[in-house]
């Protein structure tokens, strides 16, 4: 019987899954077991679209289709959290297994705090993530730095500090991520700053870091992070859907070292990005200048896993006069005020911004400042945020009843 | 996007119509079919396949063949002239067909807003865009407004030699004194009731951006 805190090597016993999956296929094996045995009603995962630069979220109810989601894609820049709220009713009426990167898991916790998703109905299979690369950047990088036609690439991976591609004629080529990123290629800026590499707030945290010895490349390292995760692993193992063995102690150590190296790299990038922003008025000036290109398309708000209000304050004419250009900075101030303490640095506000405003950098910079001030870390557990409005309708009623304009009573 | 309710997609409606009219050459089964037909008759687009457009960097026209990389920036190396150079030449200034005078002392310009597209048949249905700019207006300089005792938000009457329009005054310094600005998006503030029909002799473009109008307060209502 697996228990919370256990660390095991796991692999699928199905030859079909093993042939399409990576690193032993434990994730696909576990998802298939959960779906086949009605532990969940559906699986939300990511599959390949037109090519390997195109990651497409997909809902699967037929276990036979799960192999479409096997393997990893690093050029998808998706966040699954808000899809659960927007398109799956917050998993209120269905039990859903979701594969989650750190940002997906953090986004789901923040949505749960706001009663927008039901965590009880979610089975989160965490996957380690060293970062993702925007499709356009990835293709440009492969053409310009690797000298390879991006359409000839059949597999990409990020391993041991390198971005590695495999071409259709079987050639492997790797270039150090540091070199690529110093030249403006490589991972998205929020991924560089990310420090949620092993999503332990999921039910299981899976990955290939720390799989050594004869199981290297043939098993998945699984850390059991909850009772729910332990139950799934035990049942799947007992039924023979997956096989497990205790993780090699040396492997556990190596995994820790990889994680630590990634965290240090995250700190380095935070330093670089935040210092580049300057402090105080200088920082504000930079933000205002960049935000002056805003065309009010609402992509940042639509895609933010923190934004959930029915009645968005940015649409109040007395706060943000409609039809005015450049868009009044109050539009962005409202986002900062409502999101900053809970920002999980998922990068969606920047990824989806058609004006390429560095939205995620500004919000993340504010979040880290607030974390230092108030000691609240978003996305890791169910602790409520410091400032953000949690029950929108109740809060609006209170404001209207009391005549107060103090949304957040921080001085109480 | 799936068409709403029982509606067909626009391309299907045209194909059905063409078949009803007995026209040849409309046997399309998908938007891609139609696009491939466009490629067949448009050399500058012929290299732009659906498959290439699926790639995130997409393709820019002119792209005359499947192996052509496309042209993100036109005329980068040379212009389409005999010697490949751009040629400057002088033009005699010719005033607009109609200029402001004592009877019609304002110059009316027309244009577009970021939030709407043409006559709003599409953008007018989008709640958010309607929220941004729900109705038409005329921009008038604050000095002119003060002189004519026009308040911001007041309904005023604009008259040209062609017609008249009543609309809301937006007092601003975004337009210079003597200049008015209206958009072409709104039927209830139809700028083209006022604009000139004079055509450019070469391009036949109507002179919609420049016409002479007068401004009057509307009295007795308010």
Coordinates of C-alpha atoms in Angstrom, one line a residue:
Chain A
X1 CA 0.0 0.0 0.0
X2 CA 1.3 3.4 -1.0
X3 CA 1.2 6.2 1.5
X4 CA 1.6 10.0 1.3
X5 CA 5.3 10.8 1.1
X6 CA 6.2 7.6 -0.7
X7 CA 8.6 7.8 -3.6
X8 CA 8.5 5.0 -6.2
X9 CA 9.5 4.2 -9.7
X10 CA 6.4 3.2 -11.7
X11 CA 5.8 2.0 -15.2
X12 CA 2.9 0.8 -17.2
X13 CA 2.3 -2.9 -17.7
X14 CA 0.5 -2.3 -21.0
X15 CA 2.8 -2.7 -24.1
X16 CA 0.5 -0.5 -26.1
X17 CA 1.0 2.4 -23.7
X18 CA 4.7 1.7 -23.3
X19 CA 5.2 2.0 -27.1
X20 CA 3.8 5.5 -27.3
X21 CA 4.6 6.9 -23.8
X22 CA 7.8 8.2 -22.3
X23 CA 9.7 7.2 -19.2
X24 CA 7.7 4.1 -18.5
X25 CA 4.3 5.6 -19.2
X26 CA 3.1 5.6 -15.6
X27 CA 1.1 8.8 -16.1
X28 CA -0.9 7.4 -19.0
X29 CA -1.2 4.0 -17.3
X30 CA -2.6 5.6 -14.1
X31 CA -5.0 7.8 -16.1
X32 CA -6.2 4.8 -18.0
X33 CA -6.7 2.8 -14.9
X34 CA -8.7 5.7 -13.3
X35 CA -10.9 6.0 -16.3
X36 CA -11.5 2.3 -16.9
X37 CA -12.4 1.8 -13.2
X38 CA -14.7 4.8 -13.0
X39 CA -12.6 6.5 -10.5
X40 CA -13.1 9.5 -12.8
X41 CA -15.7 10.3 -15.4
X42 CA -13.2 12.0 -17.8
X43 CA -9.6 12.9 -18.2
X44 CA -8.4 16.4 -19.2
X45 CA -5.0 16.3 -20.8
X46 CA -3.0 17.6 -23.7
X47 CA -2.4 16.0 -27.1
X48 CA -0.5 16.9 -30.2
X49 CA -2.4 19.1 -32.7
X50 CA -1.2 19.8 -36.3
X51 CA 2.5 19.3 -35.2
X52 CA 4.6 19.1 -32.1
X53 CA 4.5 22.8 -31.6
X54 CA 0.7 22.7 -31.3
X55 CA -0.5 21.4 -27.9
X56 CA -4.3 21.0 -27.7
X57 CA -6.3 20.4 -24.5
X58 CA -8.6 17.5 -24.8
X59 CA -11.3 15.7 -22.8
X60 CA -11.2 12.0 -22.9
X61 CA -13.9 9.6 -21.8
X62 CA -12.8 6.6 -23.9
X63 CA -9.8 4.9 -22.3
X64 CA -8.6 3.7 -25.7
X65 CA -8.0 7.4 -26.7
X66 CA -5.7 8.1 -23.8
X67 CA -2.6 7.1 -25.7
X68 CA -3.1 10.3 -27.8
X69 CA -2.1 12.2 -24.7
X70 CA 1.0 10.1 -23.9
X71 CA 4.4 11.8 -24.1
X72 CA 5.3 15.4 -23.4
X73 CA 5.1 18.6 -25.4
X74 CA 7.1 21.6 -24.3
X75 CA 5.9 24.1 -26.9
X76 CA 2.3 24.2 -25.7
X77 CA 1.8 27.3 -23.6
X78 CA -1.5 26.3 -22.1
X79 CA -3.0 26.6 -18.7
X80 CA -5.6 23.9 -18.0
X81 CA -6.9 25.4 -14.7
X82 CA -9.3 27.9 -16.2
X83 CA -10.6 25.4 -18.7
X84 CA -12.0 23.4 -15.8
X85 CA -14.0 26.4 -14.7
X86 CA -15.0 27.7 -18.1
X87 CA -15.9 24.6 -20.0
X88 CA -16.3 21.8 -17.4
X89 CA -18.5 23.6 -14.8
X90 CA -15.6 23.7 -12.4
X91 CA -15.8 19.9 -12.1
X92 CA -18.9 20.5 -9.8
X93 CA -20.8 17.6 -11.4
X94 CA -18.1 15.4 -12.7
X95 CA -15.0 13.6 -11.4
X96 CA -12.1 14.6 -13.5
X97 CA -8.4 13.5 -13.7
X98 CA -6.2 16.3 -14.9
X99 CA -2.5 16.2 -15.8
X100 CA -1.1 19.4 -14.2
X101 CA 2.2 21.3 -14.5
X102 CA 3.0 23.5 -11.5
X103 CA 1.1 26.5 -12.9
X104 CA -2.0 24.3 -13.7
X105 CA -2.0 23.0 -10.1
X106 CA -1.5 26.5 -8.6
X107 CA -4.3 27.9 -10.8
X108 CA -6.7 25.2 -9.7
X109 CA -6.0 25.9 -6.0
X110 CA -6.6 29.6 -6.6
X111 CA -9.9 28.9 -8.4
X112 CA -10.9 26.5 -5.6
X113 CA -10.4 29.2 -3.0
X114 CA -12.8 31.3 -5.0
X115 CA -15.3 28.5 -5.3
X116 CA -14.8 28.2 -9.0
X117 CA -13.7 24.6 -9.1
X118 CA -14.4 21.7 -6.8
X119 CA -11.0 20.2 -5.8
X120 CA -12.8 17.2 -4.3
X121 CA -13.8 16.1 -7.8
X122 CA -10.3 16.6 -9.2
X123 CA -7.6 14.0 -9.4
X124 CA -4.5 15.9 -10.1
X125 CA -1.6 14.0 -11.7
X126 CA 1.3 16.4 -11.4
X127 CA 4.1 16.4 -13.9
X128 CA 7.5 18.0 -13.3
X129 CA 8.0 20.9 -15.6
X130 CA 11.2 22.7 -16.4
X131 CA 9.4 25.3 -18.5
X132 CA 7.7 25.7 -21.9
X133 CA 8.7 27.4 -25.1
X134 CA 6.3 29.5 -27.2
X135 CA 5.7 27.8 -30.6
X136 CA 7.0 30.8 -32.6
X137 CA 10.2 31.1 -30.6
X138 CA 10.7 27.3 -30.7
X139 CA 10.5 27.2 -34.5
X140 CA 12.7 30.3 -34.9
X141 CA 15.2 28.8 -32.5
X142 CA 15.3 25.5 -34.2
X143 CA 15.8 27.1 -37.6
X144 CA 18.3 29.7 -36.5
X145 CA 20.3 28.1 -33.7
X146 CA 20.0 24.4 -34.6
X147 CA 20.1 25.0 -38.4
X148 CA 17.2 22.5 -38.8
X149 CA 13.9 22.9 -40.5
X150 CA 11.4 22.9 -37.6
X151 CA 9.0 20.7 -39.6
X152 CA 11.7 18.0 -39.7
X153 CA 11.8 17.7 -35.9
X154 CA 9.9 14.7 -34.5
X155 CA 10.7 15.1 -30.8
X156 CA 11.9 17.8 -28.5
X157 CA 12.8 17.7 -24.9
X158 CA 14.4 19.7 -22.1
X159 CA 16.9 17.6 -20.3
X160 CA 20.0 18.3 -18.2
X161 CA 20.0 21.9 -19.0
X162 CA 19.7 21.4 -22.7
X163 CA 17.0 21.8 -25.3
X164 CA 17.3 18.7 -27.4
X165 CA 15.7 17.9 -30.7
X166 CA 15.4 14.7 -32.6
X167 CA 15.0 15.0 -36.4
X168 CA 13.1 12.6 -38.6
X169 CA 16.4 11.0 -39.8
X170 CA 17.2 10.1 -36.2
X171 CA 19.7 12.9 -35.5
X172 CA 19.9 14.3 -31.9
X173 CA 21.0 17.8 -31.4
X174 CA 21.2 19.7 -28.0
X175 CA 22.1 23.2 -27.1
X176 CA 22.4 24.5 -23.6
X177 CA 19.4 26.4 -22.4
X178 CA 21.6 29.1 -20.8
X179 CA 23.2 29.8 -24.2
X180 CA 19.8 29.9 -25.9
X181 CA 18.2 32.1 -23.3
X182 CA 21.1 34.5 -23.2
X183 CA 20.4 35.0 -26.9
X184 CA 16.7 35.6 -26.5
X185 CA 15.5 32.1 -27.4
X186 CA 14.4 29.4 -25.0
X187 CA 11.7 29.3 -22.4
X188 CA 8.9 31.9 -21.8
X189 CA 9.9 34.6 -19.3
X190 CA 7.4 33.3 -16.7
X191 CA 8.8 29.8 -17.0
X192 CA 12.3 31.1 -16.5
X193 CA 11.1 32.7 -13.2
X194 CA 9.1 29.7 -12.1
X195 CA 9.9 27.9 -8.9
X196 CA 7.1 25.3 -9.0
X197 CA 9.0 22.5 -10.7
X198 CA 7.6 19.5 -8.8
X199 CA 3.9 20.1 -8.2
X200 CA 3.5 18.6 -4.8
X201 CA 0.1 20.1 -4.3
X202 CA -1.2 17.6 -6.9
X203 CA -2.2 14.1 -5.8
X204 CA 0.9 12.5 -7.4
X205 CA 4.0 14.3 -8.6
X206 CA 5.5 12.5 -11.6
X207 CA 8.6 13.0 -13.7
X208 CA 11.8 11.5 -15.0
X209 CA 14.2 13.3 -12.6
X210 CA 15.9 10.8 -10.4
X211 CA 15.2 7.6 -12.4
X212 CA 18.6 6.0 -12.5
X213 CA 20.1 2.5 -12.9
X214 CA 18.4 -0.1 -15.0
X215 CA 15.1 1.8 -14.8
X216 CA 16.5 5.0 -16.4
X217 CA 14.2 6.0 -19.2
X218 CA 11.9 3.1 -18.5
X219 CA 10.1 4.3 -15.4
X220 CA 8.5 7.4 -14.0
X221 CA 9.5 8.8 -10.6
X222 CA 6.3 9.2 -8.6
X223 CA 6.1 11.1 -5.3
X224 CA 2.8 10.4 -3.5
X225 CA 1.4 13.7 -2.3
X226 CA -2.0 12.9 -1.0
X227 CA -4.3 10.2 0.3
X228 CA -6.1 10.3 -3.0
X229 CA -2.9 9.9 -4.9
X230 CA -1.8 7.0 -2.6
X231 CA -5.2 5.3 -3.2
X232 CA -4.9 5.6 -7.0
X233 CA -1.3 4.3 -7.0
X234 CA -2.1 1.4 -4.7
X235 CA -5.2 0.3 -6.6
X236 CA -3.6 0.6 -10.0
X237 CA -0.6 -1.4 -8.7
X238 CA -2.8 -4.0 -7.1
X239 CA -4.8 -4.4 -10.3
X240 CA -1.6 -4.8 -12.3
X241 CA -2.2 -1.8 -14.4
X242 CA 1.2 -0.4 -13.3
X243 CA 4.2 -1.9 -11.7
X244 CA 6.2 -0.1 -9.0
X245 CA 9.4 -0.5 -7.0
X246 CA 10.8 1.8 -4.3
X247 CA 12.8 4.7 -5.8
X248 CA 16.6 4.2 -5.6
X249 CA 17.9 6.4 -2.7
X250 CA 20.6 7.7 -4.9
X251 CA 17.9 8.6 -7.5
X252 CA 15.9 10.5 -4.8
X253 CA 19.1 12.5 -4.1
X254 CA 19.7 13.2 -7.7
X255 CA 16.1 14.3 -8.2
X256 CA 16.5 16.7 -5.3
X257 CA 19.6 18.1 -6.9
X258 CA 17.9 18.6 -10.2
X259 CA 15.0 20.3 -8.5
X260 CA 17.4 22.6 -6.5
X261 CA 19.3 23.5 -9.6
X262 CA 16.1 24.5 -11.3
X263 CA 15.0 26.5 -8.3
X264 CA 18.4 28.3 -8.3
X265 CA 18.0 29.1 -12.0
X266 CA 14.5 30.4 -11.2
X267 CA 16.0 32.7 -8.6
X268 CA 18.7 33.9 -11.0
X269 CA 16.0 34.8 -13.6
X270 CA 13.8 36.5 -11.0
X271 CA 16.8 38.6 -10.1
X272 CA 17.5 39.6 -13.6
X273 CA 14.0 40.4 -14.6
X274 CA 13.0 42.2 -11.4
X275 CA 16.2 44.2 -11.3
X276 CA 15.6 45.2 -14.9
X277 CA 12.3 46.6 -13.9
X278 CA 13.8 49.0 -11.4
X279 CA 12.1 50.2 -8.2
X280 CA 9.4 52.6 -7.2
X281 CA 8.5 55.3 -9.7
X282 CA 10.9 54.0 -12.3
X283 CA 9.2 50.7 -12.3
X284 CA 5.7 52.3 -12.4
X285 CA 6.9 54.5 -15.3
X286 CA 8.0 51.4 -17.2
X287 CA 4.7 49.6 -16.5
X288 CA 2.7 52.6 -17.6
X289 CA 4.6 53.1 -20.8
X290 CA 4.3 49.4 -21.8
X291 CA 0.6 49.2 -20.8
X292 CA -0.1 52.3 -22.9
X293 CA -0.2 50.0 -25.9
X294 CA -3.2 48.1 -24.4
X295 CA -6.1 47.8 -26.8
X296 CA -8.5 46.5 -24.0
X297 CA -9.0 43.1 -25.7
X298 CA -9.5 41.5 -22.3
X299 CA -7.3 38.5 -23.2
X300 CA -5.4 39.0 -19.9
X301 CA -8.6 38.9 -17.8
X302 CA -10.2 36.1 -19.8
X303 CA -7.3 33.8 -19.3
X304 CA -6.3 34.7 -15.8
X305 CA -6.9 31.8 -13.3
X306 CA -7.5 34.4 -10.6
X307 CA -10.0 36.5 -12.4
X308 CA -13.5 35.1 -11.9
X309 CA -15.8 38.0 -11.2
X310 CA -19.1 38.2 -13.0
X311 CA -19.1 41.9 -12.7
X312 CA -15.6 43.0 -13.6
X313 CA -14.6 46.4 -12.1
X314 CA -12.7 47.3 -15.3
X315 CA -16.2 47.6 -16.9
X316 CA -17.4 50.2 -14.4
X317 CA -17.5 53.5 -16.4
X318 CA -16.7 55.5 -13.2
X319 CA -13.4 53.5 -12.8
X320 CA -12.4 53.0 -16.5
X321 CA -14.2 55.4 -18.8
X322 CA -15.3 53.4 -21.9
X323 CA -14.0 54.3 -25.4
X324 CA -11.0 56.2 -24.1
X325 CA -7.6 55.7 -25.7
X326 CA -4.9 55.1 -24.7
X327 CA -6.7 52.8 -22.2
X328 CA -6.7 54.5 -18.8
X329 CA -4.0 52.9 -16.6
X330 CA -6.8 52.3 -14.0
X331 CA -7.6 49.3 -16.2
X332 CA -4.3 47.7 -15.2
X333 CA -4.3 49.1 -11.7
X334 CA -7.6 47.1 -11.1
X335 CA -5.9 44.0 -12.4
X336 CA -2.9 44.5 -10.1
X337 CA -5.1 45.3 -7.1
X338 CA -7.3 42.2 -7.6
X339 CA -4.8 39.7 -8.8
X340 CA -1.3 40.5 -7.5
X341 CA -1.4 38.8 -4.1
X342 CA -2.6 35.5 -5.8
X343 CA -0.7 35.6 -9.0
X344 CA 0.7 32.2 -9.8
X345 CA 3.0 33.4 -12.6
X346 CA 1.3 31.2 -15.2
X347 CA 2.1 33.7 -17.9
X348 CA -1.2 33.6 -19.7
X349 CA -1.7 37.4 -19.5
X350 CA 1.5 37.9 -21.4
X351 CA 1.3 34.9 -23.7
X352 CA -2.2 35.9 -25.0
X353 CA -1.5 39.7 -25.1
X354 CA -1.7 40.8 -28.8
X355 CA 0.2 43.9 -27.9
X356 CA 3.0 41.9 -26.3
X357 CA 2.9 43.8 -23.0
X358 CA 5.0 42.1 -20.3
X359 CA 1.9 41.7 -18.1
X360 CA 3.0 38.6 -16.4
X361 CA 6.4 40.1 -15.4
X362 CA 4.7 43.1 -13.8
X363 CA 2.1 41.0 -11.9
X364 CA 4.7 38.5 -10.8
X365 CA 7.0 41.3 -9.6
X366 CA 4.2 42.7 -7.5
X367 CA 3.3 39.2 -6.2
X368 CA 6.8 38.5 -5.0
X369 CA 6.9 41.8 -3.2
X370 CA 3.6 41.1 -1.5
X371 CA 4.7 37.6 -0.6
X372 CA 7.7 39.2 1.2
X373 CA 5.4 41.7 3.0
X374 CA 2.5 39.4 4.0
X375 CA 4.0 35.9 4.0
X376 CA 1.3 34.5 1.7
X377 CA 2.3 32.1 -1.0
X378 CA -0.4 31.6 -3.6
X379 CA -1.2 28.3 -5.3
X380 CA 0.4 25.9 -2.8
X381 CA -2.5 25.2 -0.4
X382 CA -6.0 26.4 0.4
X383 CA -4.9 29.4 2.6
X384 CA -7.0 32.4 1.6
X385 CA -5.3 35.3 -0.1
X386 CA -4.3 38.5 1.8
X387 CA -6.2 41.1 -0.1
X388 CA -8.1 39.6 -3.0
X389 CA -11.9 39.6 -3.0
X390 CA -12.9 36.1 -2.5
X391 CA -16.7 36.1 -2.5
X392 CA -17.4 38.6 -5.2
X393 CA -21.2 38.9 -4.8
X394 CA -21.1 39.0 -1.0
X395 CA -18.4 41.6 -1.1
X396 CA -20.3 43.8 -3.5
X397 CA -23.4 43.5 -1.3
X398 CA -21.3 44.5 1.7
X399 CA -19.8 47.5 -0.1
X400 CA -23.2 48.6 -1.3
X401 CA -24.9 48.2 2.1
X402 CA -22.1 50.0 4.1
X403 CA -21.3 52.6 1.5
X404 CA -17.6 51.7 1.9
X405 CA -15.2 51.8 -0.9
X406 CA -12.6 49.8 1.1
X407 CA -12.7 46.4 -0.7
X408 CA -9.8 45.0 1.3
X409 CA -9.8 45.7 4.9
X410 CA -6.0 45.2 5.4
X411 CA -5.8 47.5 8.4
X412 CA -8.2 45.6 10.5
Chain B
X1 CA -17.0 28.8 -35.3
X2 CA -20.1 26.8 -35.7
X3 CA -23.0 28.8 -37.2
X4 CA -25.8 29.4 -34.6
X5 CA -29.0 27.5 -34.7
X6 CA -30.1 26.3 -38.1
X7 CA -27.9 28.9 -39.9
X8 CA -25.5 27.7 -42.6
X9 CA -22.0 28.9 -42.9
X10 CA -21.6 31.9 -45.2
X11 CA -19.7 29.9 -47.8
X12 CA -22.4 27.3 -48.0
X13 CA -25.1 30.0 -48.5
X14 CA -23.1 31.3 -51.5
X15 CA -22.6 27.8 -52.9
X16 CA -26.3 27.0 -52.6
X17 CA -27.2 30.3 -54.2
X18 CA -24.8 29.7 -57.1
X19 CA -26.3 26.3 -57.6
X20 CA -29.8 27.7 -57.6
X21 CA -28.7 30.3 -60.2
X22 CA -27.2 27.4 -62.3
X23 CA -23.7 28.8 -62.2
X24 CA -20.7 26.7 -62.9
X25 CA -17.5 26.5 -60.8
X26 CA -19.1 26.6 -57.4
X27 CA -18.6 22.9 -56.4
X28 CA -16.8 23.6 -53.2
X29 CA -17.0 21.3 -50.2
X30 CA -15.0 23.3 -47.6
X31 CA -13.5 26.7 -47.0
X32 CA -10.2 25.2 -47.9
X33 CA -11.6 24.3 -51.4
X34 CA -12.5 27.9 -51.9
X35 CA -9.1 29.1 -50.7
X36 CA -7.4 26.7 -53.1
X37 CA -9.5 28.2 -55.9
X38 CA -8.4 31.7 -54.8
X39 CA -4.8 30.4 -55.0
X40 CA -5.3 29.0 -58.5
X41 CA -6.3 32.4 -59.9
X42 CA -4.1 34.7 -57.7
X43 CA -0.4 34.2 -58.4
X44 CA 0.7 36.2 -55.4
X45 CA -1.2 33.8 -53.0
X46 CA -0.6 30.6 -54.8
X47 CA 2.1 29.3 -52.4
X48 CA -0.1 29.9 -49.3
X49 CA -1.6 26.5 -48.5
X50 CA -3.8 25.8 -45.4
X51 CA -1.0 23.5 -44.1
X52 CA 1.5 26.4 -44.2
X53 CA -1.0 28.8 -42.5
X54 CA -1.4 26.3 -39.6
X55 CA 2.2 27.0 -38.6
X56 CA 2.5 29.7 -35.9
X57 CA 4.7 32.0 -38.1
X58 CA 2.2 31.7 -40.9
X59 CA 3.0 33.0 -44.5
X60 CA 3.0 36.5 -45.8
X61 CA 2.0 37.3 -49.4
X62 CA 3.3 37.7 -52.1
X63 CA 4.1 34.0 -52.1
X64 CA 4.0 32.7 -55.6
X65 CA 4.9 29.0 -55.0
X66 CA 4.8 26.3 -52.3
X67 CA 8.6 26.5 -51.9
X68 CA 8.7 30.4 -51.7
X69 CA 9.3 31.6 -48.1
X70 CA 6.7 34.3 -48.4
X71 CA 7.3 38.1 -48.1
X72 CA 6.9 39.5 -44.6
X73 CA 8.2 42.9 -45.7
X74 CA 7.5 44.3 -49.2
X75 CA 10.0 46.2 -51.2
X76 CA 12.8 45.5 -48.8
X77 CA 15.5 45.0 -51.3
X78 CA 14.1 47.0 -54.2
X79 CA 10.9 48.7 -55.4
X80 CA 8.8 47.4 -58.3
X81 CA 10.2 50.0 -60.7
X82 CA 12.4 49.6 -63.8
X83 CA 15.6 50.5 -61.9
X84 CA 14.5 49.0 -58.6
X85 CA 14.6 52.5 -56.9
X86 CA 11.9 54.5 -55.3
X87 CA 11.2 57.7 -57.2
X88 CA 10.2 61.0 -55.6
X89 CA 8.4 63.5 -57.6
X90 CA 6.7 66.8 -56.9
X91 CA 3.0 67.5 -56.8
X92 CA 1.2 70.8 -57.2
X93 CA -1.0 71.4 -54.2
X94 CA -4.7 71.2 -55.1
X95 CA -7.1 72.2 -52.5
X96 CA -10.0 69.9 -51.5
X97 CA -13.1 70.2 -53.6
X98 CA -14.8 72.0 -50.8
X99 CA -13.2 74.1 -48.2
X100 CA -14.6 75.9 -45.1
X101 CA -16.0 79.4 -45.8
X102 CA -18.1 81.9 -43.9
X103 CA -21.3 80.0 -44.4
X104 CA -19.9 76.6 -43.6
X105 CA -16.9 77.5 -41.3
X106 CA -15.9 74.1 -40.0
X107 CA -13.9 71.4 -41.7
X108 CA -15.4 68.0 -41.0
X109 CA -13.1 65.0 -41.0
X110 CA -14.4 61.4 -40.8
X111 CA -12.7 58.2 -39.7
X112 CA -12.8 55.1 -37.6
X113 CA -12.6 54.0 -34.0
X114 CA -10.5 51.2 -32.6
X115 CA -13.6 49.6 -31.1
X116 CA -15.9 49.4 -34.1
X117 CA -15.7 48.1 -37.7
X118 CA -17.5 50.0 -40.5
X119 CA -21.3 50.0 -39.9
X120 CA -21.1 47.9 -36.8
X121 CA -23.1 45.0 -38.3
X122 CA -20.7 42.8 -36.4
X123 CA -19.1 44.9 -33.7
X124 CA -22.4 46.5 -32.8
X125 CA -23.5 43.0 -31.6
X126 CA -20.5 42.5 -29.4
X127 CA -21.6 43.5 -25.9
X128 CA -18.1 44.6 -24.8
X129 CA -17.5 46.8 -27.9
X130 CA -20.9 48.3 -27.6
X131 CA -20.1 49.1 -24.0
X132 CA -16.9 50.9 -25.1
X133 CA -18.7 53.2 -27.6
X134 CA -22.4 52.8 -27.8
X135 CA -23.3 55.8 -29.9
X136 CA -22.0 58.2 -32.5
X137 CA -20.8 61.7 -31.7
X138 CA -18.8 64.6 -33.1
X139 CA -15.6 65.9 -31.6
X140 CA -15.3 69.7 -31.4
X141 CA -12.4 71.8 -30.1
X142 CA -13.0 73.3 -26.6
X143 CA -12.4 76.9 -27.9
X144 CA -15.0 76.5 -30.6
X145 CA -17.4 74.9 -28.1
X146 CA -16.9 77.8 -25.6
X147 CA -17.5 80.4 -28.3
X148 CA -20.7 78.6 -29.5
X149 CA -21.7 77.9 -25.9
X150 CA -21.8 74.2 -26.5
X151 CA -21.5 71.9 -23.5
X152 CA -19.8 68.5 -23.5
X153 CA -22.5 65.9 -24.2
X154 CA -25.0 68.4 -25.7
X155 CA -26.9 67.5 -28.9
X156 CA -26.0 69.8 -31.7
X157 CA -26.9 70.2 -35.4
X158 CA -24.4 69.9 -38.2
X159 CA -25.3 71.1 -41.7
X160 CA -23.4 70.8 -45.0
X161 CA -24.5 71.6 -48.5
X162 CA -25.7 68.0 -48.8
X163 CA -27.6 67.4 -45.6
X164 CA -27.8 67.6 -41.9
X165 CA -27.2 65.5 -38.8
X166 CA -28.0 65.9 -35.1
X167 CA -25.5 64.3 -32.8
X168 CA -23.8 64.6 -29.4
X169 CA -20.9 67.0 -29.1
X170 CA -17.7 65.7 -27.4
X171 CA -15.7 68.7 -26.4
X172 CA -12.0 67.9 -26.7
X173 CA -8.6 69.2 -27.6
X174 CA -7.9 66.1 -29.7
X175 CA -9.1 68.1 -32.7
X176 CA -7.8 71.6 -33.7
X177 CA -10.1 74.7 -33.6
X178 CA -12.2 74.9 -36.8
X179 CA -12.1 71.1 -37.2
X180 CA -14.7 68.5 -36.4
X181 CA -14.3 64.8 -36.4
X182 CA -17.0 62.1 -36.8
X183 CA -16.8 58.4 -37.3
X184 CA -18.5 56.4 -40.1
X185 CA -19.8 53.7 -37.8
X186 CA -23.2 55.0 -36.6
X187 CA -26.5 55.2 -38.4
X188 CA -27.9 57.6 -35.8
X189 CA -25.0 60.0 -36.4
X190 CA -24.5 59.3 -40.1
X191 CA -21.5 61.4 -41.1
X192 CA -22.0 60.6 -44.7
X193 CA -25.2 62.7 -44.8
X194 CA -22.7 65.6 -44.7
X195 CA -19.7 64.4 -46.7
X196 CA -18.8 65.5 -50.1
X197 CA -19.3 63.3 -53.2
X198 CA -16.4 64.8 -55.2
X199 CA -14.1 62.1 -56.5
X200 CA -10.4 62.0 -56.8
X201 CA -9.8 62.3 -60.6
X202 CA -7.3 59.4 -60.6
X203 CA -8.4 56.9 -58.0
X204 CA -12.1 57.9 -57.9
X205 CA -11.9 57.8 -54.1
X206 CA -14.7 60.1 -52.7
X207 CA -13.4 63.0 -50.7
X208 CA -15.0 61.8 -47.5
X209 CA -12.3 63.1 -45.2
X210 CA -12.8 66.8 -45.9
X211 CA -16.1 68.7 -46.1
X212 CA -17.4 72.1 -45.0
X213 CA -20.1 72.2 -42.4
X214 CA -21.7 74.6 -40.0
X215 CA -22.6 73.9 -36.3
X216 CA -25.8 75.1 -34.6
X217 CA -27.1 74.7 -31.1
X218 CA -30.5 73.0 -30.9
X219 CA -32.8 75.3 -29.0
X220 CA -36.1 74.6 -27.4
X221 CA -35.4 71.0 -26.6
X222 CA -32.7 69.8 -24.0

